[in-house]
Amino acid sequence: MTKKTISRKAGDNKYLHKDFHGALSVGIDYVHRNYGEDAVREYLRQFAAAFYAPLTDALRQRGLVALKEHFDKVYADEDGRTRMMLSDDELRIEVEACPAVMHMRENGYTVAKLFHETTRTVNEAICAATPYAAELLDYDEATGRNVQRFYRRT
């Protein structure tokens, strides 16, 4: 019998990290219970400022199209359904249901009371020190359905 070998690299597989969101939710809940709401927001601001520094730079250099490209990829990778509207001064993202929240609910994870801050605070931090600002206009805790708005500051 001939032996067959299959060679694969990690990059050959679809990238998924859905259980990361469950761990993040537990961490947010822990910080919230032990240190309060402001500590959760401060943690997320510090994380986002470091992790998303390249995205913030791209936003400064290329404008809102850089954010649209980023979120197109994120929601495609996580099988999220969105509607995005981009103009020179505004990017509006309507998320049908947050893939992270839906994954946690389907798998019995607790969704932290402040999990929405992973959208609101992180987006605000990405926009800090740029000509743009972010708002979380609507958020449904049950599904994570939300409306995000990024706009040029006046």
PDB file of C-alpha atoms in Angstrom:
ATOM      1  CA  MET A   1       0.000   0.000   0.000  1.00  0.00           C
ATOM      2  CA  THR A   2       1.285   3.438  -0.941  1.00  0.00           C
ATOM      3  CA  LYS A   3       1.546   5.975   1.805  1.00  0.00           C
ATOM      4  CA  LYS A   4       0.051   9.393   1.042  1.00  0.00           C
ATOM      5  CA  THR A   5       1.049  12.552   2.827  1.00  0.00           C
ATOM      6  CA  ILE A   6      -0.987  15.717   3.004  1.00  0.00           C
ATOM      7  CA  SER A   7       0.788  18.966   3.693  1.00  0.00           C
ATOM      8  CA  ARG A   8      -1.193  21.821   5.185  1.00  0.00           C
ATOM      9  CA  LYS A   9      -0.334  25.112   6.781  1.00  0.00           C
ATOM     10  CA  ALA A  10      -2.409  27.017   9.326  1.00  0.00           C
ATOM     11  CA  GLY A  11      -3.091  29.582   6.604  1.00  0.00           C
ATOM     12  CA  ASP A  12      -4.842  26.906   4.536  1.00  0.00           C
ATOM     13  CA  ASN A  13      -7.635  26.743   7.103  1.00  0.00           C
ATOM     14  CA  LYS A  14     -10.403  29.241   7.665  1.00  0.00           C
ATOM     15  CA  TYR A  15      -9.482  31.499  10.578  1.00  0.00           C
ATOM     16  CA  LEU A  16     -11.996  31.347  13.403  1.00  0.00           C
ATOM     17  CA  HIS A  17     -11.657  32.415  16.992  1.00  0.00           C
ATOM     18  CA  LYS A  18     -15.243  32.377  18.181  1.00  0.00           C
ATOM     19  CA  ASP A  19     -14.456  30.902  21.600  1.00  0.00           C
ATOM     20  CA  PHE A  20     -12.156  33.874  22.184  1.00  0.00           C
ATOM     21  CA  HIS A  21     -15.296  35.976  22.591  1.00  0.00           C
ATOM     22  CA  GLY A  22     -16.532  33.738  25.423  1.00  0.00           C
ATOM     23  CA  ALA A  23     -13.233  34.156  27.239  1.00  0.00           C
ATOM     24  CA  LEU A  24     -13.316  37.915  26.640  1.00  0.00           C
ATOM     25  CA  SER A  25     -16.855  38.058  28.024  1.00  0.00           C
ATOM     26  CA  VAL A  26     -15.752  36.264  31.200  1.00  0.00           C
ATOM     27  CA  GLY A  27     -12.839  38.689  31.562  1.00  0.00           C
ATOM     28  CA  ILE A  28     -15.085  41.711  31.081  1.00  0.00           C
ATOM     29  CA  ASP A  29     -17.509  40.371  33.672  1.00  0.00           C
ATOM     30  CA  TYR A  30     -14.647  39.797  36.145  1.00  0.00           C
ATOM     31  CA  VAL A  31     -13.244  43.313  35.730  1.00  0.00           C
ATOM     32  CA  HIS A  32     -16.753  44.786  35.954  1.00  0.00           C
ATOM     33  CA  ARG A  33     -17.614  42.917  39.191  1.00  0.00           C
ATOM     34  CA  ASN A  34     -14.283  43.630  40.868  1.00  0.00           C
ATOM     35  CA  TYR A  35     -13.295  47.062  39.571  1.00  0.00           C
ATOM     36  CA  GLY A  36     -16.385  48.662  37.997  1.00  0.00           C
ATOM     37  CA  GLU A  37     -17.617  49.897  34.640  1.00  0.00           C
ATOM     38  CA  ASP A  38     -14.917  52.526  34.203  1.00  0.00           C
ATOM     39  CA  ALA A  39     -12.214  49.869  34.603  1.00  0.00           C
ATOM     40  CA  VAL A  40     -13.769  47.794  31.809  1.00  0.00           C
ATOM     41  CA  ARG A  41     -13.767  50.786  29.493  1.00  0.00           C
ATOM     42  CA  GLU A  42     -10.201  51.725  30.437  1.00  0.00           C
ATOM     43  CA  TYR A  43      -9.000  48.164  29.790  1.00  0.00           C
ATOM     44  CA  LEU A  44     -10.688  48.124  26.379  1.00  0.00           C
ATOM     45  CA  ARG A  45      -9.267  51.580  25.514  1.00  0.00           C
ATOM     46  CA  GLN A  46      -5.729  50.460  26.374  1.00  0.00           C
ATOM     47  CA  PHE A  47      -6.121  47.200  24.462  1.00  0.00           C
ATOM     48  CA  ALA A  48      -7.576  48.897  21.392  1.00  0.00           C
ATOM     49  CA  ALA A  49      -4.967  51.658  21.334  1.00  0.00           C
ATOM     50  CA  ALA A  50      -2.197  49.051  21.185  1.00  0.00           C
ATOM     51  CA  PHE A  51      -3.788  46.275  19.108  1.00  0.00           C
ATOM     52  CA  TYR A  52      -5.496  48.517  16.568  1.00  0.00           C
ATOM     53  CA  ALA A  53      -2.676  51.077  16.205  1.00  0.00           C
ATOM     54  CA  PRO A  54      -2.128  50.075  12.549  1.00  0.00           C
ATOM     55  CA  LEU A  55      -5.850  50.518  11.843  1.00  0.00           C
ATOM     56  CA  THR A  56      -5.828  53.931  13.532  1.00  0.00           C
ATOM     57  CA  ASP A  57      -2.861  54.922  11.354  1.00  0.00           C
ATOM     58  CA  ALA A  58      -4.688  53.695   8.241  1.00  0.00           C
ATOM     59  CA  LEU A  59      -7.766  55.674   9.278  1.00  0.00           C
ATOM     60  CA  ARG A  60      -5.643  58.826   9.586  1.00  0.00           C
ATOM     61  CA  GLN A  61      -3.960  58.254   6.234  1.00  0.00           C
ATOM     62  CA  ARG A  62      -6.755  56.779   4.103  1.00  0.00           C
ATOM     63  CA  GLY A  63      -9.960  57.860   5.789  1.00  0.00           C
ATOM     64  CA  LEU A  64     -13.104  55.858   6.412  1.00  0.00           C
ATOM     65  CA  VAL A  65     -12.429  53.439   3.556  1.00  0.00           C
ATOM     66  CA  ALA A  66      -9.749  51.863   5.795  1.00  0.00           C
ATOM     67  CA  LEU A  67     -12.386  51.145   8.446  1.00  0.00           C
ATOM     68  CA  LYS A  68     -14.808  49.752   5.877  1.00  0.00           C
ATOM     69  CA  GLU A  69     -12.159  47.377   4.533  1.00  0.00           C
ATOM     70  CA  HIS A  70     -11.321  46.277   8.079  1.00  0.00           C
ATOM     71  CA  PHE A  71     -14.938  45.591   9.029  1.00  0.00           C
ATOM     72  CA  ASP A  72     -15.670  43.912   5.676  1.00  0.00           C
ATOM     73  CA  LYS A  73     -12.925  41.408   6.496  1.00  0.00           C
ATOM     74  CA  VAL A  74     -13.900  40.964  10.160  1.00  0.00           C
ATOM     75  CA  TYR A  75     -17.543  40.269   9.422  1.00  0.00           C
ATOM     76  CA  ALA A  76     -16.698  38.049   6.434  1.00  0.00           C
ATOM     77  CA  ASP A  77     -14.298  35.987   8.590  1.00  0.00           C
ATOM     78  CA  GLU A  78     -16.953  35.583  11.287  1.00  0.00           C
ATOM     79  CA  ASP A  79     -19.888  34.987   8.927  1.00  0.00           C
ATOM     80  CA  GLY A  80     -21.599  38.174  10.055  1.00  0.00           C
ATOM     81  CA  ARG A  81     -24.337  39.776   8.023  1.00  0.00           C
ATOM     82  CA  THR A  82     -23.988  43.528   7.675  1.00  0.00           C
ATOM     83  CA  ARG A  83     -25.048  46.447   5.581  1.00  0.00           C
ATOM     84  CA  MET A  84     -22.443  49.187   5.184  1.00  0.00           C
ATOM     85  CA  MET A  85     -22.950  52.655   3.776  1.00  0.00           C
ATOM     86  CA  LEU A  86     -19.847  54.745   3.085  1.00  0.00           C
ATOM     87  CA  SER A  87     -19.558  58.389   2.065  1.00  0.00           C
ATOM     88  CA  ASP A  88     -16.657  60.824   2.321  1.00  0.00           C
ATOM     89  CA  ASP A  89     -17.678  61.854   5.843  1.00  0.00           C
ATOM     90  CA  GLU A  90     -19.524  58.848   7.273  1.00  0.00           C
ATOM     91  CA  LEU A  91     -19.453  55.065   7.540  1.00  0.00           C
ATOM     92  CA  ARG A  92     -22.593  53.447   8.888  1.00  0.00           C
ATOM     93  CA  ILE A  93     -22.595  49.733   9.715  1.00  0.00           C
ATOM     94  CA  GLU A  94     -25.808  47.840  10.424  1.00  0.00           C
ATOM     95  CA  VAL A  95     -25.073  44.427  11.937  1.00  0.00           C
ATOM     96  CA  GLU A  96     -27.963  41.968  11.696  1.00  0.00           C
ATOM     97  CA  ALA A  97     -26.722  39.912  14.648  1.00  0.00           C
ATOM     98  CA  CYS A  98     -23.294  40.001  16.276  1.00  0.00           C
ATOM     99  CA  PRO A  99     -21.513  36.736  15.403  1.00  0.00           C
ATOM    100  CA  ALA A 100     -19.738  36.759  18.790  1.00  0.00           C
ATOM    101  CA  VAL A 101     -22.934  37.213  20.816  1.00  0.00           C
ATOM    102  CA  MET A 102     -24.789  34.594  18.776  1.00  0.00           C
ATOM    103  CA  HIS A 103     -21.927  32.092  19.193  1.00  0.00           C
ATOM    104  CA  MET A 104     -21.857  32.650  22.952  1.00  0.00           C
ATOM    105  CA  ARG A 105     -25.634  32.281  23.282  1.00  0.00           C
ATOM    106  CA  GLU A 106     -25.701  29.137  21.110  1.00  0.00           C
ATOM    107  CA  ASN A 107     -22.933  27.548  23.197  1.00  0.00           C
ATOM    108  CA  GLY A 108     -24.152  28.490  26.656  1.00  0.00           C
ATOM    109  CA  TYR A 109     -21.579  31.167  27.442  1.00  0.00           C
ATOM    110  CA  THR A 110     -22.663  34.034  29.645  1.00  0.00           C
ATOM    111  CA  VAL A 111     -22.632  37.312  27.748  1.00  0.00           C
ATOM    112  CA  ALA A 112     -21.235  40.027  30.005  1.00  0.00           C
ATOM    113  CA  LYS A 113     -23.542  42.941  30.779  1.00  0.00           C
ATOM    114  CA  LEU A 114     -20.913  45.290  29.322  1.00  0.00           C
ATOM    115  CA  PHE A 115     -20.018  43.182  26.268  1.00  0.00           C
ATOM    116  CA  HIS A 116     -21.359  45.963  24.029  1.00  0.00           C
ATOM    117  CA  GLU A 117     -18.359  48.020  25.143  1.00  0.00           C
ATOM    118  CA  THR A 118     -16.229  45.784  22.905  1.00  0.00           C
ATOM    119  CA  THR A 119     -17.948  47.687  20.108  1.00  0.00           C
ATOM    120  CA  ARG A 120     -18.536  51.156  21.586  1.00  0.00           C
ATOM    121  CA  THR A 121     -15.301  51.703  23.515  1.00  0.00           C
ATOM    122  CA  VAL A 122     -13.059  49.891  21.039  1.00  0.00           C
ATOM    123  CA  ASN A 123     -14.437  51.903  18.101  1.00  0.00           C
ATOM    124  CA  GLU A 124     -13.999  55.156  20.042  1.00  0.00           C
ATOM    125  CA  ALA A 125     -10.399  54.190  20.852  1.00  0.00           C
ATOM    126  CA  ILE A 126      -9.650  53.358  17.215  1.00  0.00           C
ATOM    127  CA  CYS A 127     -10.868  56.842  16.258  1.00  0.00           C
ATOM    128  CA  ALA A 128      -9.017  58.684  19.031  1.00  0.00           C
ATOM    129  CA  ALA A 129      -6.436  61.140  17.695  1.00  0.00           C
ATOM    130  CA  THR A 130      -7.937  60.945  14.187  1.00  0.00           C
ATOM    131  CA  PRO A 131     -10.282  63.320  12.376  1.00  0.00           C
ATOM    132  CA  TYR A 132     -13.087  60.782  12.981  1.00  0.00           C
ATOM    133  CA  ALA A 133     -15.382  59.789  15.830  1.00  0.00           C
ATOM    134  CA  ALA A 134     -17.496  56.699  16.518  1.00  0.00           C
ATOM    135  CA  GLU A 135     -20.962  56.137  17.951  1.00  0.00           C
ATOM    136  CA  LEU A 136     -22.909  53.030  18.841  1.00  0.00           C
ATOM    137  CA  LEU A 137     -26.388  54.172  17.814  1.00  0.00           C
ATOM    138  CA  ASP A 138     -28.338  51.034  18.649  1.00  0.00           C
ATOM    139  CA  TYR A 139     -27.580  47.740  20.386  1.00  0.00           C
ATOM    140  CA  ASP A 140     -29.749  44.707  21.167  1.00  0.00           C
ATOM    141  CA  GLU A 141     -28.355  42.707  24.095  1.00  0.00           C
ATOM    142  CA  ALA A 142     -30.122  39.498  23.067  1.00  0.00           C
ATOM    143  CA  THR A 143     -28.574  39.254  19.595  1.00  0.00           C
ATOM    144  CA  GLY A 144     -25.871  41.914  19.486  1.00  0.00           C
ATOM    145  CA  ARG A 145     -27.711  43.481  16.545  1.00  0.00           C
ATOM    146  CA  ASN A 146     -26.329  46.979  16.312  1.00  0.00           C
ATOM    147  CA  VAL A 147     -25.835  50.140  14.328  1.00  0.00           C
ATOM    148  CA  GLN A 148     -22.392  51.745  14.355  1.00  0.00           C
ATOM    149  CA  ARG A 149     -21.590  55.168  12.959  1.00  0.00           C
ATOM    150  CA  PHE A 150     -18.175  56.615  12.179  1.00  0.00           C
ATOM    151  CA  TYR A 151     -18.072  60.238  11.067  1.00  0.00           C
ATOM    152  CA  ARG A 152     -15.744  63.135  10.417  1.00  0.00           C
ATOM    153  CA  ARG A 153     -15.449  65.435  13.416  1.00  0.00           C
ATOM    154  CA  THR A 154     -16.408  69.048  12.776  1.00  0.00           C
TER     155      THR A 154
END
